[in-house]
Coordinates of C-alpha atoms and ligand atoms in Angstrom, one line a residue:
M1 CA 0.0 -0.1 0.1
I2 CA 2.9 2.1 1.0
L3 CA 4.8 1.2 -2.1
T4 CA 1.6 2.2 -4.4
D5 CA 1.2 5.8 -2.5
T6 CA 4.8 6.1 -3.1
V7 CA 4.2 5.6 -6.9
E8 CA 0.9 7.5 -7.0
V9 CA 2.8 10.9 -5.5
I10 CA 5.8 10.8 -7.5
A11 CA 3.8 10.6 -10.9
E12 CA 1.9 13.0 -9.7
E13 CA 4.1 15.7 -8.9
L14 CA 6.1 14.9 -12.1
F15 CA 3.1 14.9 -14.1
T16 CA 2.4 18.7 -12.2
A17 CA 5.7 20.1 -12.9
E18 CA 5.4 19.9 -16.3
A19 CA 2.0 21.1 -16.9
K20 CA 2.8 24.2 -14.9
I21 CA 6.8 24.2 -16.5
Q22 CA 7.9 24.1 -12.7
E23 CA 11.3 22.9 -11.7
I24 CA 11.3 20.3 -8.7
D25 CA 13.4 18.6 -6.5
T26 CA 14.4 15.0 -7.0
F27 CA 13.1 12.4 -4.7
I28 CA 15.7 10.0 -3.7
H29 CA 16.4 11.6 -0.4
R30 CA 12.4 11.6 0.3
Y31 CA 12.1 8.0 -0.7
P32 CA 14.9 6.2 -0.4
E33 CA 13.4 3.3 -1.3
L34 CA 13.2 4.6 -4.7
D35 CA 15.8 2.3 -6.5
A36 CA 15.5 1.1 -10.4
A37 CA 12.6 -1.2 -10.3
L38 CA 10.0 1.4 -8.3
A39 CA 11.3 3.8 -10.4
Y40 CA 10.1 2.2 -13.9
K41 CA 7.0 1.8 -11.9
V42 CA 6.5 5.0 -11.5
Q43 CA 7.4 6.0 -15.1
E44 CA 4.4 3.3 -16.1
R45 CA 1.6 5.3 -14.1
L46 CA 3.5 9.0 -15.4
I47 CA 2.9 7.3 -18.8
E48 CA -0.9 6.1 -17.7
M49 CA -1.7 9.7 -16.4
K50 CA -0.4 11.4 -19.6
C51 CA -2.2 9.2 -21.9
E52 CA -5.5 9.8 -20.0
R53 CA -5.5 13.3 -19.6
Q54 CA -3.8 14.4 -22.5
K55 CA -5.7 12.2 -24.5
T56 CA -2.5 10.9 -26.3
H57 CA -1.1 7.6 -27.0
V58 CA 2.5 5.8 -27.7
R59 CA 4.5 6.4 -30.1
G60 CA 7.3 4.4 -29.4
H61 CA 10.5 4.6 -27.0
K62 CA 13.7 5.9 -26.1
L63 CA 17.1 5.1 -24.8
G64 CA 18.8 7.6 -22.9
L65 CA 22.7 7.4 -21.5
T66 CA 23.6 5.2 -24.0
S67 CA 26.6 7.2 -25.0
V68 CA 30.3 8.4 -23.3
A69 CA 29.7 11.8 -23.4
K70 CA 26.2 12.2 -22.3
Q71 CA 26.8 9.5 -19.1
K72 CA 29.7 12.2 -18.1
M73 CA 27.6 14.9 -19.1
M74 CA 25.4 14.0 -16.6
G75 CA 27.2 11.7 -14.0
V76 CA 24.9 9.0 -14.1
H77 CA 26.9 5.9 -15.5
E78 CA 24.5 3.3 -16.7
P79 CA 21.4 3.8 -19.7
L80 CA 17.8 4.3 -19.1
Y81 CA 14.9 4.0 -21.3
G82 CA 11.2 5.8 -21.5
V83 CA 8.1 6.3 -23.8
L84 CA 7.9 8.3 -26.2
L85 CA 3.8 9.7 -27.0
N86 CA 2.0 11.1 -30.0
D87 CA 1.7 14.4 -29.0
M88 CA 5.7 14.5 -28.2
E89 CA 6.6 15.0 -31.6
L90 CA 7.3 17.7 -33.6
D91 CA 7.6 18.9 -37.5
Q92 CA 10.8 19.9 -38.2
Q93 CA 9.2 22.4 -40.6
E94 CA 7.3 24.2 -37.9
P95 CA 9.4 27.1 -35.8
I96 CA 9.5 25.9 -32.4
S97 CA 8.0 27.7 -29.4
L98 CA 10.4 27.7 -26.1
Q99 CA 7.6 28.4 -23.7
P100 CA 6.1 24.9 -22.8
F101 CA 10.1 24.1 -21.7
I102 CA 11.9 24.5 -17.9
H103 CA 15.5 24.2 -19.9
A104 CA 14.8 22.3 -23.1
K105 CA 18.4 21.2 -24.2
I106 CA 18.2 19.4 -28.0
E107 CA 20.5 16.1 -29.2
P108 CA 21.1 14.0 -32.5
E109 CA 19.7 10.8 -32.6
I110 CA 19.6 7.6 -34.8
A111 CA 15.8 6.4 -34.9
F112 CA 14.8 3.1 -36.0
V113 CA 11.1 2.1 -37.4
F114 CA 10.6 -1.9 -36.8
E115 CA 9.2 -3.9 -39.8
R116 CA 7.3 -6.9 -37.1
D117 CA 7.6 -6.8 -33.4
I118 CA 10.5 -7.0 -31.7
K119 CA 10.5 -8.8 -28.4
G120 CA 13.3 -9.8 -25.7
P121 CA 15.6 -11.9 -26.1
I122 CA 17.1 -10.7 -28.7
S123 CA 20.6 -9.9 -30.4
V124 CA 21.7 -7.3 -32.4
P125 CA 21.6 -8.8 -35.5
E126 CA 18.3 -9.6 -34.9
V127 CA 17.2 -5.8 -34.2
L128 CA 18.9 -4.8 -37.5
A129 CA 17.2 -8.1 -39.0
A130 CA 13.9 -6.9 -37.8
T131 CA 14.4 -2.9 -38.6
A132 CA 12.4 -1.5 -41.3
Y133 CA 13.8 1.9 -41.6
V134 CA 16.4 4.6 -39.6
I135 CA 15.3 8.3 -39.6
P136 CA 17.8 11.1 -38.7
A137 CA 16.1 12.3 -35.5
F138 CA 16.8 14.8 -32.9
E139 CA 15.2 15.0 -29.1
I140 CA 14.6 17.8 -27.2
I141 CA 14.6 16.6 -23.6
D142 CA 13.9 18.5 -20.8
S143 CA 14.2 17.4 -16.9
R144 CA 11.6 18.5 -14.7
Y145 CA 14.3 18.6 -12.0
R146 CA 16.0 21.5 -10.5
N147 CA 19.4 22.3 -12.5
F148 CA 18.8 19.5 -15.0
K149 CA 21.0 16.9 -12.1
F150 CA 19.0 14.0 -10.8
T151 CA 20.6 10.4 -9.8
L152 CA 19.4 7.2 -12.1
P153 CA 16.2 6.5 -10.5
D154 CA 15.0 9.8 -10.2
V155 CA 15.4 10.3 -14.0
I156 CA 13.9 7.0 -14.6
A157 CA 10.6 7.8 -12.7
D158 CA 10.7 11.1 -14.9
N159 CA 10.6 9.4 -18.0
A160 CA 14.1 9.3 -19.2
S161 CA 13.5 13.4 -19.1
S162 CA 11.8 13.2 -22.3
S163 CA 10.1 16.4 -24.0
R164 CA 9.9 16.2 -27.7
F165 CA 11.2 14.3 -30.8
I166 CA 11.9 14.9 -34.4
L167 CA 12.5 13.0 -37.1
G168 CA 13.7 13.9 -40.5
D169 CA 11.8 12.9 -44.1
R170 CA 15.1 11.0 -45.2
I171 CA 14.2 6.9 -44.3
R172 CA 16.8 4.5 -45.2
K173 CA 16.8 1.2 -44.8
T174 CA 20.4 -0.8 -43.1
D175 CA 21.3 -2.9 -45.9
G176 CA 24.1 -2.0 -46.6
L177 CA 24.7 0.5 -44.1
D178 CA 27.2 0.4 -40.8
L179 CA 25.9 2.6 -38.3
K180 CA 28.8 2.2 -36.2
V181 CA 30.9 4.2 -38.4
T182 CA 28.0 6.5 -39.3
G183 CA 29.5 9.9 -38.8
T184 CA 27.0 12.9 -37.3
V185 CA 28.0 16.8 -37.7
F186 CA 25.5 18.8 -35.0
K187 CA 25.3 22.8 -35.6
K188 CA 23.9 25.9 -34.1
N189 CA 23.4 28.7 -35.9
G190 CA 25.6 27.3 -38.7
Q191 CA 28.3 26.6 -36.3
V192 CA 29.7 22.9 -35.5
I193 CA 28.9 22.1 -31.8
A194 CA 29.6 18.3 -31.7
T195 CA 30.7 15.6 -34.0
G196 CA 30.2 12.1 -33.7
T197 CA 29.8 8.6 -35.0
G198 CA 27.4 5.5 -34.0
A199 CA 29.8 3.7 -32.3
S200 CA 29.4 6.6 -29.3
V201 CA 26.7 4.4 -28.7
M202 CA 26.8 1.6 -27.3
G203 CA 29.4 0.3 -29.6
H204 CA 26.3 0.1 -32.1
P205 CA 22.7 2.0 -31.9
A206 CA 21.0 -1.5 -32.6
R207 CA 23.0 -2.9 -29.2
A208 CA 21.3 0.3 -27.0
V209 CA 18.1 -1.2 -28.8
A210 CA 18.8 -4.6 -28.2
W211 CA 19.9 -3.7 -24.7
M212 CA 16.0 -1.8 -23.8
V213 CA 14.2 -5.0 -25.5
N214 CA 15.5 -7.0 -23.4
K215 CA 15.1 -5.5 -20.8
L216 CA 11.7 -4.8 -21.6
A217 CA 10.9 -8.5 -21.8
A218 CA 11.8 -8.7 -18.1
R219 CA 8.9 -6.7 -17.9
A220 CA 6.6 -8.4 -20.0
Q221 CA 6.6 -6.0 -22.7
Y222 CA 8.0 -5.1 -25.9
V223 CA 8.7 -3.1 -29.2
K224 CA 5.9 -3.2 -31.6
A225 CA 5.9 -3.0 -35.6
G226 CA 5.7 0.9 -36.9
E227 CA 6.7 2.2 -33.6
V228 CA 9.7 4.9 -33.4
V229 CA 12.8 4.0 -31.1
L230 CA 15.8 6.7 -30.3
S231 CA 18.5 5.1 -29.7
G232 CA 20.0 7.8 -28.0
A233 CA 22.2 11.1 -28.4
L234 CA 25.5 10.5 -29.7
T235 CA 26.8 13.9 -28.5
E236 CA 26.0 15.7 -25.4
A237 CA 23.4 17.9 -25.6
F238 CA 22.8 21.4 -25.9
R239 CA 20.9 24.2 -24.1
I240 CA 18.5 25.9 -26.9
E241 CA 18.1 29.7 -26.5
E242 CA 15.8 32.3 -28.1
N243 CA 15.6 32.0 -31.9
D244 CA 18.7 29.4 -32.2
V245 CA 18.6 27.0 -35.2
F246 CA 19.9 23.7 -35.0
S247 CA 20.7 21.0 -37.9
V248 CA 22.4 17.7 -38.0
G249 CA 23.8 15.3 -41.1
F250 CA 24.2 11.8 -40.3
D251 CA 26.5 10.3 -43.0
G252 CA 24.2 8.5 -45.7
L253 CA 21.5 9.3 -43.9
G254 CA 20.1 12.6 -44.4
V255 CA 19.5 16.0 -42.1
V256 CA 17.1 17.2 -39.8
Q257 CA 16.3 20.0 -38.3
A258 CA 14.7 22.1 -35.4
I259 CA 13.7 26.0 -35.8
F260 CA 13.0 27.6 -32.1
T261 CA 11.2 30.6 -32.1
T262 CA 10.8 32.7 -28.2
Ligands
OOG301 C1 18.0 12.2 -19.6 C2 17.9 11.4 -21.0 C3 19.2 11.3 -21.8 C4 19.9 10.1 -23.9 O1 19.9 10.6 -25.6 O2 21.1 10.2 -23.6 C5 19.0 10.8 -23.2 C6 19.2 13.2 -19.8 O3 20.5 13.4 -20.0 O4 18.4 14.5 -19.1 O5 17.6 11.0 -23.7
MG302 MG1 17.9 11.1 -25.7

């Protein structure tokens, strides 16, 4: 009973923080029992609340902290996963207002879409064989926690800091493509701010996907055909300021842009 209350209280406070655009304290001190397993229960409850109250539905999944660059930046040294909802998707042609965000950051990712349901146990070659296509993507993350600082259970509960995502329009089959050597160039207002390669994501972006699918299997969950999976940032994330324009190009995959207003 007490555990259920903990889940309910944390999910409700995270929901409210996002709705009111207010940063909050992390939960780990208030609830020392908050471990990764309990935090995934909070995340599940939070997603349920969003689906009910925002009349949205699951669009896919995301990986986080799958690169050394991101793990170092955030001081959390394990990957995690979260859920993408339909109302998180933005169009790269539409200017994006900064009003709904607390302290948003942007990061380049490779998105996967699968031609059939994928369930654990699964290997990297099996993930690649089931991939319908990959798409260049941006993720906008916006932690609900003060100063964008958290522990692993806190960030799991907060649905892995997810906020929005943008998909490019070129899609590519993975045949003849070696995603581990796929290079990326990330620009802000025309200047290169970071570069990376597919291998920065757990050695191969498909390894991150396999890792998540195997974790989901332990909770009797899986990735459905047609869902989007963001495999995790290849570089560190950058704070978004008014009127910034970001673009990211992936060798052989194409480009995606994000145009911000005030
Ligand atoms: C956690 C989410 C990280 C990624 O791609 O590494 C993430 C965070 O850094 O706030 O989405
Ligand atoms: Mg990300």
